[in-house]
Amino acid sequence: MAVATAAALLAALGGALWLAARRFVGPRVQRLHGSGTLGLMHGKTVLITGANSGLGRATAAELLRLGARVIMGCRDRVRAEEAAGQLRRELQAGESGPDPGAGGAGELVVRELDLASLRSVRAFCQEMLQEEPRLDVLINNAGIFQCPYMKTEDGFEMQFGVNHLGHFLLTNLLLGLLKSSAPSRIVVVSSKLYKYGDINFEDLNSEQSYDKSFCYSRSKLANILFTRELARRLEGTNVTVNVLHPGITRTNLGRHIHIPLLVKPLFNLVSWAFFKTPVEGAQTSIYLASSPKVEGVSGRYFGDCKEEELLPKAMDESVARKLWDISEVMVGIVK
């Protein structure tokens, strides 16, 4: 027994050392834009949902560095203000901002937005339309992942309600501003897990059955179908929309997943070694929001800053149109 235990400990230690070595000597993320592109987003206004942590925060930091005026649309205003203060300090200290003397860092604005409340989405958009003369980039980044069954303020299953319906209404209400600011861009954050989802029009609200993993995948498939249908509707407007997956990234998105206490140290080690950091995971969002290389590109699916193929179910035009029509009714755009 003692020999077996010792062997197991040595194996675990060896694995940990190998993972650590892999992390330190493996390829590290490179910023998409060097110091020569500081100011690339100068004069542009960018709205990022869920920008107080994870991918959204990392995206905000880089777009600020590039000179954008970034609006953080966040549910918890206190946490958002804390994150904004930290971002401003980082920029001033040069930790994630421009090179000393380069200048051109953007402005940061915090606004309250709860995607689990259609009332909040409408109030937010009304404020945006009243106070913002332009909107150059909308990044639908916020999301909820594999939560227990719960409902939004309006009675929708939480993952479908936040990940799809909240962003669906937000985007539609801001389309006029995006069109008047053209050329403009919409960036939608989905997930590779869309592959495991299906659109069940008979139970979109998961009232007949609920599986938290399947419902997350369904909401991410809905993101892709929404993007493709919106791209079709926006042809000729000089407003583009693209969708991406960030890869497996270490964020607080998995806060609803229960990991046994004894397994947590191993999970933390594996995630540290193999998962992307938020900065790494945010690179495709930043690329689609700012790169001249995707000017005019619309309706495509990206990963690691490259276009990727979709499964046939994510390209079903009839399903995309039906989902759009039903979503309009669900959020009250069409009575």
mmCIF file of C-alpha atoms in Angstrom:
data_model
loop_
_atom_site.group_PDB
_atom_site.id
_atom_site.type_symbol
_atom_site.label_atom_id
_atom_site.label_comp_id
_atom_site.label_asym_id
_atom_site.label_seq_id
_atom_site.Cartn_x
_atom_site.Cartn_y
_atom_site.Cartn_z
ATOM 1 C CA MET A 1 0.000 0.000 0.000
ATOM 2 C CA ALA A 2 2.796 2.379 0.943
ATOM 3 C CA VAL A 3 4.656 1.628 -2.289
ATOM 4 C CA ALA A 4 1.507 2.268 -4.349
ATOM 5 C CA THR A 5 0.855 5.533 -2.527
ATOM 6 C CA ALA A 6 4.430 6.690 -3.062
ATOM 7 C CA ALA A 7 4.240 5.782 -6.731
ATOM 8 C CA ALA A 8 1.016 7.726 -7.119
ATOM 9 C CA LEU A 9 2.536 10.772 -5.407
ATOM 10 C CA LEU A 10 5.637 10.607 -7.603
ATOM 11 C CA ALA A 11 3.477 10.303 -10.703
ATOM 12 C CA ALA A 12 1.412 13.304 -9.643
ATOM 13 C CA LEU A 13 4.558 15.314 -8.881
ATOM 14 C CA GLY A 14 6.073 14.362 -12.231
ATOM 15 C CA GLY A 15 2.900 15.373 -14.013
ATOM 16 C CA ALA A 16 2.828 18.687 -12.178
ATOM 17 C CA LEU A 17 6.444 19.426 -13.078
ATOM 18 C CA TRP A 18 5.793 18.550 -16.717
ATOM 19 C CA LEU A 19 2.748 20.821 -16.822
ATOM 20 C CA ALA A 20 4.688 23.640 -15.204
ATOM 21 C CA ALA A 21 7.521 23.271 -17.689
ATOM 22 C CA ARG A 22 5.061 23.231 -20.570
ATOM 23 C CA ARG A 23 3.468 26.450 -19.360
ATOM 24 C CA PHE A 24 6.751 28.285 -18.920
ATOM 25 C CA VAL A 25 8.463 27.205 -22.136
ATOM 26 C CA GLY A 26 5.352 26.956 -24.330
ATOM 27 C CA PRO A 27 4.294 29.657 -26.758
ATOM 28 C CA ARG A 28 2.908 32.774 -25.144
ATOM 29 C CA VAL A 29 0.300 35.124 -26.496
ATOM 30 C CA GLN A 30 1.479 38.010 -28.613
ATOM 31 C CA ARG A 31 -0.507 41.205 -28.812
ATOM 32 C CA LEU A 32 -2.214 41.531 -32.153
ATOM 33 C CA HIS A 33 -1.213 45.162 -32.398
ATOM 34 C CA GLY A 34 2.230 46.562 -31.671
ATOM 35 C CA SER A 35 3.130 50.075 -30.575
ATOM 36 C CA GLY A 36 2.882 51.228 -34.200
ATOM 37 C CA THR A 37 -0.885 50.753 -34.133
ATOM 38 C CA LEU A 38 -1.592 52.728 -30.959
ATOM 39 C CA GLY A 39 -4.443 55.030 -31.812
ATOM 40 C CA LEU A 40 -5.913 52.527 -34.281
ATOM 41 C CA MET A 41 -9.277 52.832 -32.507
ATOM 42 C CA HIS A 42 -9.016 56.550 -31.766
ATOM 43 C CA GLY A 43 -12.364 58.276 -32.211
ATOM 44 C CA LYS A 44 -14.275 54.983 -32.091
ATOM 45 C CA THR A 45 -16.828 54.059 -29.445
ATOM 46 C CA VAL A 46 -17.012 50.406 -28.392
ATOM 47 C CA LEU A 47 -19.682 48.809 -26.207
ATOM 48 C CA ILE A 48 -18.675 45.573 -24.438
ATOM 49 C CA THR A 49 -21.189 43.597 -22.391
ATOM 50 C CA GLY A 50 -19.825 41.865 -19.313
ATOM 51 C CA ALA A 51 -16.617 43.919 -19.411
ATOM 52 C CA ASN A 52 -15.809 43.879 -15.696
ATOM 53 C CA SER A 53 -14.057 40.482 -15.685
ATOM 54 C CA GLY A 54 -12.602 37.690 -17.809
ATOM 55 C CA LEU A 55 -12.661 38.009 -21.574
ATOM 56 C CA GLY A 56 -14.628 41.245 -21.491
ATOM 57 C CA ARG A 57 -12.152 42.962 -19.206
ATOM 58 C CA ALA A 58 -9.189 41.793 -21.275
ATOM 59 C CA THR A 59 -10.901 42.995 -24.455
ATOM 60 C CA ALA A 60 -11.645 46.372 -22.875
ATOM 61 C CA ALA A 61 -8.029 46.774 -21.734
ATOM 62 C CA GLU A 62 -6.606 46.210 -25.215
ATOM 63 C CA LEU A 63 -9.143 48.390 -27.029
ATOM 64 C CA LEU A 64 -8.456 51.154 -24.508
ATOM 65 C CA ARG A 65 -4.766 50.795 -25.278
ATOM 66 C CA LEU A 66 -5.628 51.242 -28.952
ATOM 67 C CA GLY A 67 -7.406 54.516 -28.187
ATOM 68 C CA ALA A 68 -11.078 53.476 -28.165
ATOM 69 C CA ARG A 69 -13.781 54.990 -26.012
ATOM 70 C CA VAL A 70 -15.008 51.870 -24.223
ATOM 71 C CA ILE A 71 -18.439 51.573 -22.633
ATOM 72 C CA MET A 72 -18.654 48.770 -20.083
ATOM 73 C CA GLY A 73 -22.193 47.385 -19.992
ATOM 74 C CA CYS A 74 -22.342 45.443 -16.713
ATOM 75 C CA ARG A 75 -25.002 44.056 -14.372
ATOM 76 C CA ASP A 76 -23.182 44.913 -11.137
ATOM 77 C CA ARG A 77 -22.280 48.600 -11.243
ATOM 78 C CA VAL A 78 -20.119 48.448 -8.099
ATOM 79 C CA ARG A 79 -17.945 45.644 -9.475
ATOM 80 C CA ALA A 80 -17.808 47.393 -12.849
ATOM 81 C CA GLU A 81 -16.607 50.643 -11.269
ATOM 82 C CA GLU A 82 -13.930 48.704 -9.368
ATOM 83 C CA ALA A 83 -12.768 47.027 -12.570
ATOM 84 C CA ALA A 84 -12.798 50.356 -14.422
ATOM 85 C CA GLY A 85 -10.682 51.966 -11.713
ATOM 86 C CA GLN A 86 -8.176 49.141 -11.916
ATOM 87 C CA LEU A 87 -8.032 49.397 -15.717
ATOM 88 C CA ARG A 88 -7.402 53.137 -15.511
ATOM 89 C CA ARG A 89 -4.593 52.591 -13.008
ATOM 90 C CA GLU A 90 -3.031 49.921 -15.217
ATOM 91 C CA LEU A 91 -3.114 52.249 -18.199
ATOM 92 C CA GLN A 92 -1.562 55.067 -16.220
ATOM 93 C CA ALA A 93 1.143 52.772 -14.886
ATOM 94 C CA GLY A 94 1.872 51.431 -18.346
ATOM 95 C CA GLU A 95 1.144 47.831 -17.283
ATOM 96 C CA SER A 96 -1.379 47.182 -20.033
ATOM 97 C CA GLY A 97 -1.406 50.551 -21.745
ATOM 98 C CA PRO A 98 0.733 52.256 -24.372
ATOM 99 C CA ASP A 99 4.474 52.547 -24.240
ATOM 100 C CA PRO A 100 5.651 55.486 -22.135
ATOM 101 C CA GLY A 101 5.303 58.644 -24.171
ATOM 102 C CA ALA A 102 3.185 56.990 -26.886
ATOM 103 C CA GLY A 103 -0.083 58.545 -25.656
ATOM 104 C CA GLY A 104 -3.466 57.868 -27.157
ATOM 105 C CA ALA A 105 -5.119 55.708 -24.468
ATOM 106 C CA GLY A 106 -8.908 55.782 -24.691
ATOM 107 C CA GLU A 107 -11.718 56.692 -22.338
ATOM 108 C CA LEU A 108 -13.648 54.304 -20.108
ATOM 109 C CA VAL A 109 -17.361 54.646 -19.273
ATOM 110 C CA VAL A 110 -19.448 52.390 -16.990
ATOM 111 C CA ARG A 111 -23.161 51.829 -17.592
ATOM 112 C CA GLU A 112 -25.542 49.444 -15.854
ATOM 113 C CA LEU A 113 -26.940 46.654 -18.031
ATOM 114 C CA ASP A 114 -28.687 43.513 -16.812
ATOM 115 C CA LEU A 115 -29.229 41.148 -19.739
ATOM 116 C CA ALA A 116 -31.559 39.038 -17.589
ATOM 117 C CA SER A 117 -34.045 41.929 -17.636
ATOM 118 C CA LEU A 118 -35.611 43.209 -20.860
ATOM 119 C CA ARG A 119 -36.618 46.316 -18.924
ATOM 120 C CA SER A 120 -32.945 46.958 -18.094
ATOM 121 C CA VAL A 121 -31.902 46.362 -21.707
ATOM 122 C CA ARG A 122 -34.471 48.864 -22.969
ATOM 123 C CA ALA A 123 -33.482 51.474 -20.380
ATOM 124 C CA PHE A 124 -29.819 51.004 -21.228
ATOM 125 C CA CYS A 125 -30.450 51.409 -24.964
ATOM 126 C CA GLN A 126 -32.602 54.481 -24.407
ATOM 127 C CA GLU A 127 -29.725 56.049 -22.467
ATOM 128 C CA MET A 128 -27.269 55.068 -25.190
ATOM 129 C CA LEU A 129 -29.400 56.608 -27.940
ATOM 130 C CA GLN A 130 -29.854 59.803 -25.956
ATOM 131 C CA GLU A 131 -26.229 60.283 -24.921
ATOM 132 C CA GLU A 132 -24.035 58.574 -27.525
ATOM 133 C CA PRO A 133 -23.691 60.209 -30.956
ATOM 134 C CA ARG A 134 -22.103 57.077 -32.415
ATOM 135 C CA LEU A 135 -21.399 53.395 -31.825
ATOM 136 C CA ASP A 136 -18.635 51.855 -33.926
ATOM 137 C CA VAL A 137 -18.356 48.410 -32.358
ATOM 138 C CA LEU A 138 -20.773 46.317 -30.302
ATOM 139 C CA ILE A 139 -19.239 43.266 -28.610
ATOM 140 C CA ASN A 140 -21.829 40.818 -27.249
ATOM 141 C CA ASN A 141 -19.511 39.196 -24.732
ATOM 142 C CA ALA A 142 -21.459 38.617 -21.488
ATOM 143 C CA GLY A 143 -22.741 35.155 -20.723
ATOM 144 C CA ILE A 144 -23.807 32.662 -18.097
ATOM 145 C CA PHE A 145 -22.541 29.076 -18.097
ATOM 146 C CA GLN A 146 -24.257 25.892 -16.940
ATOM 147 C CA CYS A 147 -26.193 27.430 -14.071
ATOM 148 C CA PRO A 148 -28.909 25.563 -12.122
ATOM 149 C CA TYR A 149 -32.383 26.004 -13.536
ATOM 150 C CA MET A 150 -33.541 29.558 -12.943
ATOM 151 C CA LYS A 151 -35.468 32.189 -14.844
ATOM 152 C CA THR A 152 -34.835 35.756 -15.917
ATOM 153 C CA GLU A 153 -37.000 38.644 -14.763
ATOM 154 C CA ASP A 154 -39.214 38.023 -17.796
ATOM 155 C CA GLY A 155 -39.588 34.281 -17.179
ATOM 156 C CA PHE A 156 -37.048 32.933 -19.681
ATOM 157 C CA GLU A 157 -34.651 30.097 -18.897
ATOM 158 C CA MET A 158 -31.565 31.968 -17.685
ATOM 159 C CA GLN A 159 -28.926 30.770 -20.172
ATOM 160 C CA PHE A 160 -31.140 31.220 -23.235
ATOM 161 C CA GLY A 161 -32.483 34.475 -21.808
ATOM 162 C CA VAL A 162 -29.105 36.090 -21.112
ATOM 163 C CA ASN A 163 -26.851 34.546 -23.749
ATOM 164 C CA HIS A 164 -29.317 34.889 -26.638
ATOM 165 C CA LEU A 165 -32.471 36.898 -25.954
ATOM 166 C CA GLY A 166 -30.872 39.724 -23.949
ATOM 167 C CA HIS A 167 -28.244 40.293 -26.624
ATOM 168 C CA PHE A 168 -30.838 39.872 -29.382
ATOM 169 C CA LEU A 169 -32.887 42.775 -28.010
ATOM 170 C CA LEU A 170 -29.804 44.870 -27.233
ATOM 171 C CA THR A 171 -28.462 44.517 -30.768
ATOM 172 C CA ASN A 172 -31.786 45.244 -32.430
ATOM 173 C CA LEU A 173 -32.371 48.384 -30.370
ATOM 174 C CA LEU A 174 -28.882 49.688 -31.207
ATOM 175 C CA LEU A 175 -28.938 48.846 -34.935
ATOM 176 C CA GLY A 176 -30.010 52.352 -35.914
ATOM 177 C CA LEU A 177 -27.035 53.876 -34.095
ATOM 178 C CA LEU A 178 -24.662 51.307 -35.590
ATOM 179 C CA LYS A 179 -25.980 52.030 -39.094
ATOM 180 C CA SER A 180 -25.607 55.792 -38.679
ATOM 181 C CA SER A 181 -22.013 55.211 -37.474
ATOM 182 C CA ALA A 182 -21.075 52.903 -40.388
ATOM 183 C CA PRO A 183 -18.695 51.400 -41.182
ATOM 184 C CA SER A 184 -19.349 49.637 -37.904
ATOM 185 C CA ARG A 185 -19.015 46.147 -36.491
ATOM 186 C CA ILE A 186 -20.867 43.688 -34.276
ATOM 187 C CA VAL A 187 -18.874 40.915 -32.589
ATOM 188 C CA VAL A 188 -20.668 37.953 -30.985
ATOM 189 C CA VAL A 189 -18.908 35.628 -28.535
ATOM 190 C CA SER A 190 -20.118 32.044 -28.866
ATOM 191 C CA SER A 191 -18.416 28.759 -27.937
ATOM 192 C CA LYS A 192 -17.173 25.531 -29.494
ATOM 193 C CA LEU A 193 -19.772 23.840 -27.323
ATOM 194 C CA TYR A 194 -22.447 24.953 -29.786
ATOM 195 C CA LYS A 195 -21.767 21.584 -31.421
ATOM 196 C CA TYR A 196 -23.664 19.804 -28.635
ATOM 197 C CA GLY A 197 -26.780 21.977 -28.799
ATOM 198 C CA ASP A 198 -29.966 21.892 -30.841
ATOM 199 C CA ILE A 199 -32.804 24.360 -31.247
ATOM 200 C CA ASN A 200 -35.956 22.738 -29.908
ATOM 201 C CA PHE A 201 -38.719 25.143 -30.871
ATOM 202 C CA GLU A 202 -41.194 23.128 -28.802
ATOM 203 C CA ASP A 203 -39.308 23.845 -25.569
ATOM 204 C CA LEU A 204 -37.072 26.909 -25.953
ATOM 205 C CA ASN A 205 -37.747 27.803 -22.329
ATOM 206 C CA SER A 206 -36.734 24.339 -21.047
ATOM 207 C CA GLU A 207 -40.000 23.872 -19.171
ATOM 208 C CA GLN A 208 -40.381 20.245 -20.230
ATOM 209 C CA SER A 209 -36.824 19.267 -19.316
ATOM 210 C CA TYR A 210 -33.605 21.008 -18.295
ATOM 211 C CA ASP A 211 -30.016 19.965 -18.787
ATOM 212 C CA LYS A 212 -27.627 22.791 -17.927
ATOM 213 C CA SER A 213 -24.909 21.639 -20.344
ATOM 214 C CA PHE A 214 -27.295 21.185 -23.260
ATOM 215 C CA CYS A 215 -29.002 24.528 -22.585
ATOM 216 C CA TYR A 216 -25.677 26.349 -22.609
ATOM 217 C CA SER A 217 -24.776 24.702 -25.920
ATOM 218 C CA ARG A 218 -28.171 25.617 -27.325
ATOM 219 C CA SER A 219 -27.708 29.262 -26.372
ATOM 220 C CA LYS A 220 -24.314 29.300 -28.088
ATOM 221 C CA LEU A 221 -25.789 27.708 -31.230
ATOM 222 C CA ALA A 222 -28.450 30.429 -31.101
ATOM 223 C CA ASN A 223 -25.649 33.029 -31.062
ATOM 224 C CA ILE A 224 -24.294 31.658 -34.327
ATOM 225 C CA LEU A 225 -27.678 31.376 -36.038
ATOM 226 C CA PHE A 226 -28.462 34.938 -34.905
ATOM 227 C CA THR A 227 -25.172 36.190 -36.345
ATOM 228 C CA ARG A 228 -25.722 34.583 -39.713
ATOM 229 C CA GLU A 229 -29.312 35.819 -40.030
ATOM 230 C CA LEU A 230 -28.310 39.313 -38.912
ATOM 231 C CA ALA A 231 -25.497 39.369 -41.481
ATOM 232 C CA ARG A 232 -28.047 38.565 -44.180
ATOM 233 C CA ARG A 233 -30.333 41.360 -43.008
ATOM 234 C CA LEU A 234 -27.458 43.857 -42.842
ATOM 235 C CA GLU A 235 -26.204 43.337 -46.398
ATOM 236 C CA GLY A 236 -25.527 46.672 -48.034
ATOM 237 C CA THR A 237 -25.568 48.685 -44.776
ATOM 238 C CA ASN A 238 -21.793 48.721 -44.165
ATOM 239 C CA VAL A 239 -22.443 47.134 -40.756
ATOM 240 C CA THR A 240 -20.741 43.764 -40.353
ATOM 241 C CA VAL A 241 -21.351 41.026 -37.798
ATOM 242 C CA ASN A 242 -19.148 38.043 -37.028
ATOM 243 C CA VAL A 243 -19.123 35.356 -34.359
ATOM 244 C CA LEU A 244 -16.240 33.653 -32.558
ATOM 245 C CA HIS A 245 -15.251 31.068 -30.023
ATOM 246 C CA PRO A 246 -12.510 32.087 -27.562
ATOM 247 C CA GLY A 247 -11.280 28.571 -26.817
ATOM 248 C CA ILE A 248 -11.077 27.122 -23.304
ATOM 249 C CA THR A 249 -10.230 30.073 -21.110
ATOM 250 C CA ARG A 250 -9.685 30.554 -17.373
ATOM 251 C CA THR A 251 -12.473 32.911 -16.334
ATOM 252 C CA ASN A 252 -15.194 33.000 -13.672
ATOM 253 C CA LEU A 253 -17.735 31.776 -16.237
ATOM 254 C CA GLY A 254 -17.609 28.321 -14.653
ATOM 255 C CA ARG A 255 -18.621 29.540 -11.201
ATOM 256 C CA HIS A 256 -21.735 27.337 -11.245
ATOM 257 C CA ILE A 257 -19.752 24.140 -11.858
ATOM 258 C CA HIS A 258 -19.127 22.080 -8.720
ATOM 259 C CA ILE A 259 -15.658 20.557 -8.527
ATOM 260 C CA PRO A 260 -15.008 18.131 -5.614
ATOM 261 C CA LEU A 261 -12.631 19.572 -3.022
ATOM 262 C CA LEU A 262 -10.073 16.798 -3.452
ATOM 263 C CA VAL A 263 -9.980 17.285 -7.219
ATOM 264 C CA LYS A 264 -9.686 21.082 -7.143
ATOM 265 C CA PRO A 265 -5.869 21.266 -6.829
ATOM 266 C CA LEU A 266 -5.441 19.016 -9.865
ATOM 267 C CA PHE A 267 -8.092 20.911 -11.817
ATOM 268 C CA ASN A 268 -6.430 24.230 -10.988
ATOM 269 C CA LEU A 269 -3.075 22.887 -12.136
ATOM 270 C CA VAL A 270 -4.486 21.526 -15.394
ATOM 271 C CA SER A 271 -6.384 24.742 -16.111
ATOM 272 C CA TRP A 272 -3.280 26.799 -15.405
ATOM 273 C CA ALA A 273 -1.224 24.657 -17.787
ATOM 274 C CA PHE A 274 -3.682 24.108 -20.624
ATOM 275 C CA PHE A 275 -6.403 26.781 -20.531
ATOM 276 C CA LYS A 276 -5.931 30.167 -22.126
ATOM 277 C CA THR A 277 -5.545 33.247 -19.986
ATOM 278 C CA PRO A 278 -8.258 35.889 -20.444
ATOM 279 C CA VAL A 279 -5.818 37.965 -22.505
ATOM 280 C CA GLU A 280 -5.169 35.008 -24.788
ATOM 281 C CA GLY A 281 -8.853 34.160 -25.037
ATOM 282 C CA ALA A 282 -9.752 37.760 -25.908
ATOM 283 C CA GLN A 283 -7.502 38.005 -28.957
ATOM 284 C CA THR A 284 -10.154 36.993 -31.503
ATOM 285 C CA SER A 285 -12.656 39.490 -30.064
ATOM 286 C CA ILE A 286 -10.022 42.219 -30.329
ATOM 287 C CA TYR A 287 -9.123 41.128 -33.859
ATOM 288 C CA LEU A 288 -12.718 41.224 -35.100
ATOM 289 C CA ALA A 289 -13.324 44.574 -33.388
ATOM 290 C CA SER A 290 -10.262 46.375 -34.699
ATOM 291 C CA SER A 291 -8.301 44.654 -37.453
ATOM 292 C CA PRO A 292 -8.341 46.171 -40.958
ATOM 293 C CA LYS A 293 -8.005 42.583 -42.240
ATOM 294 C CA VAL A 294 -11.691 41.867 -41.564
ATOM 295 C CA GLU A 295 -13.059 45.127 -42.936
ATOM 296 C CA GLY A 296 -16.226 44.227 -44.852
ATOM 297 C CA VAL A 297 -16.183 40.576 -43.716
ATOM 298 C CA SER A 298 -19.551 39.476 -42.325
ATOM 299 C CA GLY A 299 -21.447 36.370 -41.252
ATOM 300 C CA ARG A 300 -18.315 34.323 -40.537
ATOM 301 C CA TYR A 301 -17.185 32.165 -37.619
ATOM 302 C CA PHE A 302 -13.698 32.670 -36.155
ATOM 303 C CA GLY A 303 -11.336 31.014 -33.693
ATOM 304 C CA ASP A 304 -7.751 32.049 -32.902
ATOM 305 C CA CYS A 305 -8.152 34.994 -35.306
ATOM 306 C CA LYS A 306 -8.841 32.685 -38.260
ATOM 307 C CA GLU A 307 -12.050 31.747 -40.006
ATOM 308 C CA GLU A 308 -13.314 28.259 -39.146
ATOM 309 C CA GLU A 309 -15.941 25.955 -40.603
ATOM 310 C CA LEU A 310 -19.318 25.422 -38.968
ATOM 311 C CA LEU A 311 -21.422 22.304 -38.617
ATOM 312 C CA PRO A 312 -24.416 22.179 -40.994
ATOM 313 C CA LYS A 313 -26.888 22.786 -38.149
ATOM 314 C CA ALA A 314 -25.260 26.161 -37.490
ATOM 315 C CA MET A 315 -25.762 27.143 -41.138
ATOM 316 C CA ASP A 316 -29.419 26.150 -41.462
ATOM 317 C CA GLU A 317 -31.025 29.301 -42.892
ATOM 318 C CA SER A 318 -34.600 28.175 -42.229
ATOM 319 C CA VAL A 319 -33.857 27.498 -38.562
ATOM 320 C CA ALA A 320 -32.037 30.842 -38.276
ATOM 321 C CA ARG A 321 -35.012 32.740 -39.712
ATOM 322 C CA LYS A 322 -37.524 30.902 -37.543
ATOM 323 C CA LEU A 323 -35.412 31.540 -34.435
ATOM 324 C CA TRP A 324 -35.213 35.230 -35.361
ATOM 325 C CA ASP A 325 -38.992 35.497 -35.797
ATOM 326 C CA ILE A 326 -39.713 33.731 -32.504
ATOM 327 C CA SER A 327 -37.084 35.796 -30.666
ATOM 328 C CA GLU A 328 -38.707 39.011 -31.886
ATOM 329 C CA VAL A 329 -41.959 37.909 -30.300
ATOM 330 C CA MET A 330 -40.304 36.717 -27.072
ATOM 331 C CA VAL A 331 -38.559 40.051 -26.451
ATOM 332 C CA GLY A 332 -41.530 42.138 -27.533
ATOM 333 C CA ILE A 333 -40.181 43.647 -30.748
ATOM 334 C CA VAL A 334 -43.132 42.107 -32.567
ATOM 335 C CA LYS A 335 -46.427 41.730 -30.728
#
